[in-house]
Amino acid sequence: MKQGLVALPQLLALLLLAALTGSCAPALQHLHSASAIEGQEVLPLTTVVFSGNRYVAEADLGLEKPVPLMIHGNARMYLMVTHEIGERLTGGSVAKVEEYGYSAKGKGLIRVPLLRLGGRRITNIPNVPVFDYSADGESPVKGMVGVPFLIAERAAVDFSRDVLILGVRASAGPDQRLLALGYKYVPTTVDSTNRMTIRAYLPILDRTISITPSTVANALTLHRPPFAGKVAMTKDTTSTDQSPSGTYPDIYFSDGIAFEIARVKLSAPATLEDFAEYANVPESDLTNLGMLGYDWMKAHAAIIDYANRFLYFKP
């Protein structure tokens, strides 16, 4: 799970909150009618730049002001909040249960009494992780909802219209209206650890690998070792990238790596790093070798349908 690495100015956070708290009721009706994916509720998403581009939605956690939460398509937790929010919810400091995150406060666990997105209310959420995205705890986002939430709430993330759709209608097959609009689709799968993946063929490897359709960061991120010596890549000598597990994997860039999904030949600039080192796990624990991120999704007007398990995109 890729998180922000450097604290952004507090002014950015204030500007983000001001933008999120503006009136949006007239726009919602337009967004609902314009989207081909139908659901019970359509919520606007705001893009923030925070270690790459990320979608944010305003959420009601029972506090005085809305809380900006990332919509995180490769996070395997239902809900997570920063220590600032955790302390406001509990009325005191959150006990550390392990070293994780980017501040000395580490990771804690709390019960969140209320999460409301639009008209959807979820109450008494147990074991919500609490950790920070920066050493001083400052960040323009204050938490996230991940794949378990998106699946449970039958959600879709529509990059063509910058909306989160909740309560998506069940469908036995792909949406024919989207296909009529020129979309291609690929089925997604979700494993027992709540990781969503698709299958992609990499000609440079002459093999098909699992990659995660995500909502954050760069166009394409790949596990570097299989590509070493096969792809021209340049090391980022200025990076101070740190994982929440406390490791410092080297980052490399490639101008373009070809791949195929849904029998469509594609290419994207890629970031490469050692996923095992990033997660601080053995290589054998890795179940996917890549991630399609926000930048690729936006470029291809993608829609991730978590309810019916399809990724739609325009070639």
Coordinates of C-alpha atoms in Angstrom, one line a residue:
M1 CA 0.0 0.0 0.0
K2 CA 1.7 3.1 -1.2
Q3 CA 1.4 6.1 1.2
G4 CA 2.5 9.7 1.2
L5 CA 6.1 10.2 2.1
V6 CA 6.6 13.9 2.8
A7 CA 4.3 16.2 4.8
L8 CA 2.6 18.8 2.5
P9 CA 2.0 22.4 3.5
Q10 CA -0.8 22.9 6.0
L11 CA -2.3 25.5 3.6
L12 CA -2.9 22.7 1.0
A13 CA -4.9 20.8 3.6
L14 CA -7.0 23.8 4.4
L15 CA -7.7 24.6 0.8
L16 CA -8.6 20.9 0.2
L17 CA -11.1 21.0 3.1
A18 CA -12.6 24.2 1.9
A19 CA -13.1 22.8 -1.5
L20 CA -14.6 19.6 -0.1
T21 CA -17.1 21.4 2.1
G22 CA -18.6 23.5 -0.7
S23 CA -22.2 22.9 -1.9
C24 CA -22.4 20.2 -4.5
A25 CA -26.1 19.1 -4.5
P26 CA -26.9 20.5 -8.0
A27 CA -23.8 18.8 -9.5
L28 CA -24.7 15.4 -8.0
Q29 CA -27.9 15.2 -9.9
H30 CA -26.0 15.8 -13.1
L31 CA -23.3 13.3 -12.2
H32 CA -25.9 10.6 -11.4
S33 CA -27.7 11.0 -14.8
A34 CA -24.5 11.2 -16.8
S35 CA -22.9 8.0 -15.5
A36 CA -23.6 4.8 -17.3
I37 CA -23.0 2.8 -14.2
E38 CA -26.1 3.1 -12.0
G39 CA -26.2 3.0 -8.2
Q40 CA -28.1 4.2 -5.2
E41 CA -25.8 7.2 -4.6
V42 CA -23.2 9.2 -6.5
L43 CA -20.5 11.2 -4.7
P44 CA -18.1 13.7 -6.2
L45 CA -14.4 12.9 -5.8
T46 CA -11.6 15.5 -5.5
T47 CA -8.0 14.9 -6.8
V48 CA -5.2 15.7 -4.5
V49 CA -1.4 15.5 -5.2
F50 CA 0.1 13.5 -2.4
S51 CA 2.9 11.1 -3.4
G52 CA 1.1 11.0 -6.8
N53 CA -2.5 11.8 -7.7
R54 CA -5.2 10.4 -5.4
Y55 CA -9.0 10.6 -5.1
V56 CA -10.5 12.0 -2.0
A57 CA -14.1 12.0 -0.7
E58 CA -15.4 13.9 2.3
A59 CA -16.7 11.7 5.1
D60 CA -18.7 12.3 8.3
L61 CA -17.0 10.6 11.2
G62 CA -19.2 12.4 13.8
L63 CA -16.7 15.2 14.3
E64 CA -17.2 18.9 13.8
K65 CA -16.0 19.0 10.2
P66 CA -15.9 16.5 7.3
V67 CA -12.8 14.3 7.1
P68 CA -11.0 13.9 3.7
L69 CA -10.6 10.2 3.1
M70 CA -8.7 8.6 0.2
I71 CA -10.5 6.1 -2.0
H72 CA -7.6 3.5 -2.0
G73 CA -8.0 0.7 -4.5
N74 CA -5.0 -1.3 -3.3
A75 CA -5.5 -0.9 0.4
R76 CA -6.7 -4.1 2.0
M77 CA -8.3 -2.5 5.1
Y78 CA -12.0 -1.4 5.4
L79 CA -11.2 2.0 7.0
M80 CA -8.1 3.7 8.3
V81 CA -7.5 7.1 10.0
T82 CA -4.5 9.2 11.0
H83 CA -3.6 9.7 14.6
E84 CA -5.1 13.2 14.5
I85 CA -8.5 11.8 13.7
G86 CA -8.0 8.8 16.0
E87 CA -7.2 11.1 19.0
R88 CA -10.3 13.3 18.3
L89 CA -12.5 10.2 18.1
T90 CA -11.2 8.6 21.3
G91 CA -10.5 11.8 23.3
G92 CA -6.8 10.8 23.9
S93 CA -3.7 9.2 22.4
V94 CA -4.0 5.9 20.6
A95 CA -2.0 3.1 22.0
K96 CA 0.7 1.7 19.7
V97 CA 0.3 -1.9 18.8
E98 CA 3.2 -2.1 16.3
E99 CA 5.8 -0.1 14.5
Y100 CA 4.1 1.0 11.3
G101 CA 3.5 4.2 9.4
Y102 CA 5.6 7.3 9.1
S103 CA 5.5 8.8 12.6
A104 CA 6.9 7.7 15.9
K105 CA 3.3 7.0 17.1
G106 CA 3.3 3.8 15.0
K107 CA 0.0 1.9 14.5
G108 CA -2.9 1.6 16.8
L109 CA -6.4 0.2 16.6
I110 CA -9.7 1.9 17.5
R111 CA -13.4 1.5 17.2
V112 CA -15.0 4.2 14.9
P113 CA -18.7 4.9 16.0
L114 CA -19.8 6.3 12.6
L115 CA -18.7 6.5 9.0
R116 CA -21.1 8.4 6.7
L117 CA -20.5 8.9 3.0
G118 CA -23.4 10.8 1.4
G119 CA -26.5 9.1 2.8
R120 CA -24.8 5.8 3.6
R121 CA -24.2 5.3 7.3
I122 CA -22.0 2.5 8.8
T123 CA -21.8 2.3 12.6
N124 CA -19.5 0.7 15.2
I125 CA -16.6 -0.3 13.0
P126 CA -14.1 -2.3 15.0
N127 CA -10.3 -2.6 14.8
V128 CA -9.8 0.5 12.5
P129 CA -6.0 1.0 12.0
V130 CA -4.6 4.3 13.0
F131 CA -1.2 5.5 11.6
D132 CA 0.3 8.6 10.0
Y133 CA 1.5 9.4 6.5
S134 CA 4.3 11.7 7.6
A135 CA 6.7 12.1 10.5
D136 CA 4.9 15.1 11.9
G137 CA 1.4 13.7 11.2
E138 CA 0.5 16.5 8.7
S139 CA -1.1 15.5 5.5
P140 CA -3.9 16.7 3.2
V141 CA -5.8 13.4 3.7
K142 CA -6.8 12.0 7.0
G143 CA -7.4 8.4 6.3
M144 CA -8.8 6.0 3.6
V145 CA -11.4 3.5 2.7
G146 CA -10.0 0.4 0.9
V147 CA -11.1 -2.6 -1.1
P148 CA -13.2 -4.3 1.7
F149 CA -15.3 -1.1 2.0
L150 CA -15.6 -0.7 -1.8
I151 CA -16.8 -4.3 -2.2
A152 CA -19.1 -4.3 0.8
E153 CA -20.8 -1.0 -0.4
R154 CA -21.0 -2.3 -4.0
A155 CA -19.0 0.6 -5.2
A156 CA -17.7 1.8 -8.5
V157 CA -15.0 4.4 -9.1
D158 CA -15.7 6.3 -12.4
F159 CA -12.5 8.1 -13.5
S160 CA -14.3 9.6 -16.6
R161 CA -16.6 11.6 -14.3
D162 CA -14.6 11.8 -11.0
V163 CA -17.3 10.1 -8.9
L164 CA -17.7 7.3 -6.4
I165 CA -20.9 5.3 -7.0
L166 CA -22.4 3.3 -4.1
G167 CA -25.0 0.6 -4.3
V168 CA -24.2 -0.4 -7.8
R169 CA -26.8 -2.5 -9.5
A170 CA -25.9 -6.2 -9.8
S171 CA -25.1 -7.5 -13.2
A172 CA -24.3 -11.0 -14.5
G173 CA -22.1 -9.6 -17.3
P174 CA -20.4 -6.4 -18.4
D175 CA -22.4 -3.3 -18.9
Q176 CA -23.6 -3.2 -22.5
R177 CA -24.0 0.5 -22.6
L178 CA -20.4 1.0 -21.8
L179 CA -19.3 -1.5 -24.5
A180 CA -21.5 0.5 -27.0
L181 CA -19.5 3.6 -26.0
G182 CA -16.3 1.9 -27.0
Y183 CA -15.2 0.6 -23.7
K184 CA -13.2 -2.6 -23.3
Y185 CA -13.4 -4.7 -20.1
V186 CA -11.5 -7.2 -18.1
P187 CA -12.8 -9.3 -15.2
T188 CA -11.3 -8.7 -11.8
T189 CA -10.8 -11.1 -8.9
V190 CA -10.4 -10.6 -5.2
D191 CA -8.3 -13.0 -3.1
S192 CA -8.7 -13.9 0.5
T193 CA -6.5 -11.0 1.6
N194 CA -8.8 -8.5 -0.1
R195 CA -6.4 -7.7 -3.0
M196 CA -8.1 -7.1 -6.3
T197 CA -6.2 -8.1 -9.4
I198 CA -6.5 -8.5 -13.2
R199 CA -4.4 -10.5 -15.6
A200 CA -2.0 -8.7 -17.9
Y201 CA 0.3 -10.1 -20.5
L202 CA 3.9 -8.6 -20.5
P203 CA 5.7 -9.3 -23.8
I204 CA 9.0 -8.4 -22.3
L205 CA 8.6 -11.3 -19.9
D206 CA 6.6 -13.4 -22.2
R207 CA 4.2 -14.2 -19.4
T208 CA 0.9 -13.2 -17.9
I209 CA 1.1 -11.6 -14.4
S210 CA -1.4 -10.4 -11.8
I211 CA -1.6 -6.6 -11.4
T212 CA -3.9 -4.5 -9.2
P213 CA -6.3 -1.9 -10.7
S214 CA -5.7 1.0 -8.3
T215 CA -7.0 4.5 -7.7
V216 CA -3.7 6.1 -6.5
A217 CA -0.3 7.0 -7.8
N218 CA 1.4 6.7 -11.2
A219 CA 0.3 5.1 -14.5
L220 CA 2.1 1.8 -14.0
T221 CA 4.1 0.4 -11.1
L222 CA 6.0 -2.9 -11.4
H223 CA 8.0 -5.2 -9.2
R224 CA 11.5 -4.5 -10.4
P225 CA 13.5 -7.8 -10.1
P226 CA 11.7 -9.6 -13.0
F227 CA 12.5 -6.7 -15.3
A228 CA 16.1 -6.1 -14.3
G229 CA 18.3 -6.4 -17.4
K230 CA 15.3 -6.6 -19.7
V231 CA 14.0 -3.1 -19.6
A232 CA 15.9 0.2 -19.9
M233 CA 15.4 2.0 -16.6
T234 CA 16.9 5.0 -14.8
K235 CA 17.4 5.1 -11.1
D236 CA 15.9 8.0 -9.2
T237 CA 18.9 9.3 -7.3
T238 CA 16.9 12.0 -5.5
S239 CA 14.3 9.7 -4.0
T240 CA 13.9 9.4 -0.2
D241 CA 11.1 6.9 -0.6
Q242 CA 10.2 5.1 2.6
S243 CA 7.6 2.4 3.1
P244 CA 5.3 2.3 6.1
S245 CA 7.2 -0.8 7.1
G246 CA 10.4 1.3 7.5
T247 CA 12.3 0.1 4.4
Y248 CA 13.9 2.3 1.7
P249 CA 13.5 0.5 -1.7
D250 CA 15.3 2.1 -4.7
I251 CA 13.0 3.5 -7.3
Y252 CA 13.6 3.3 -11.1
F253 CA 11.7 4.8 -14.1
S254 CA 11.1 3.4 -17.6
D255 CA 9.8 5.6 -20.4
G256 CA 7.4 2.9 -21.5
I257 CA 6.6 -0.8 -21.0
A258 CA 4.2 -2.7 -23.2
F259 CA 1.4 -4.9 -21.9
E260 CA -1.9 -6.4 -23.0
I261 CA -5.2 -6.6 -21.2
A262 CA -8.5 -7.7 -22.7
R263 CA -6.5 -8.4 -25.9
V264 CA -5.7 -4.7 -26.2
K265 CA -2.1 -3.7 -26.7
L266 CA -1.1 -0.9 -24.4
S267 CA 2.0 0.9 -23.2
A268 CA 2.6 3.2 -20.2
P269 CA 5.5 4.9 -18.4
A270 CA 6.5 2.8 -15.5
T271 CA 7.9 3.1 -11.9
L272 CA 9.8 0.0 -10.8
E273 CA 10.7 -0.9 -7.2
D274 CA 11.1 -4.0 -5.2
F275 CA 7.7 -4.9 -3.8
A276 CA 9.1 -7.4 -1.3
E277 CA 11.5 -4.9 0.1
Y278 CA 8.7 -2.2 0.2
A279 CA 6.4 -4.5 2.2
N280 CA 9.3 -6.1 4.2
V281 CA 8.1 -9.6 3.3
P282 CA 9.8 -12.6 1.5
E283 CA 9.6 -12.6 -2.3
S284 CA 7.5 -15.8 -2.1
D285 CA 4.7 -13.8 -0.3
L286 CA 4.1 -11.6 -3.4
T287 CA 0.9 -12.4 -5.2
N288 CA 0.9 -9.6 -7.7
L289 CA 3.7 -7.9 -9.6
G290 CA 2.2 -4.6 -10.7
M291 CA -0.3 -1.9 -10.3
L292 CA -2.3 0.3 -12.7
G293 CA -2.7 3.6 -11.0
Y294 CA -4.7 6.8 -11.1
D295 CA -2.8 8.3 -14.0
W296 CA -3.5 5.3 -16.3
M297 CA -7.1 5.2 -15.1
K298 CA -7.7 8.9 -15.9
A299 CA -6.0 8.6 -19.3
H300 CA -8.3 5.7 -20.3
A301 CA -11.5 7.0 -18.7
A302 CA -11.6 3.9 -16.6
I303 CA -14.4 2.6 -14.4
I304 CA -13.6 0.1 -11.6
D305 CA -16.8 -1.8 -10.8
Y306 CA -16.1 -3.4 -7.4
A307 CA -19.7 -4.7 -7.2
N308 CA -19.7 -6.8 -10.3
R309 CA -15.9 -7.3 -10.6
F310 CA -15.1 -5.5 -13.9
L311 CA -12.5 -3.0 -15.0
Y312 CA -13.7 -0.9 -18.0
F313 CA -11.3 1.3 -20.0
K314 CA -11.1 3.0 -23.3
P315 CA -8.1 2.0 -25.5

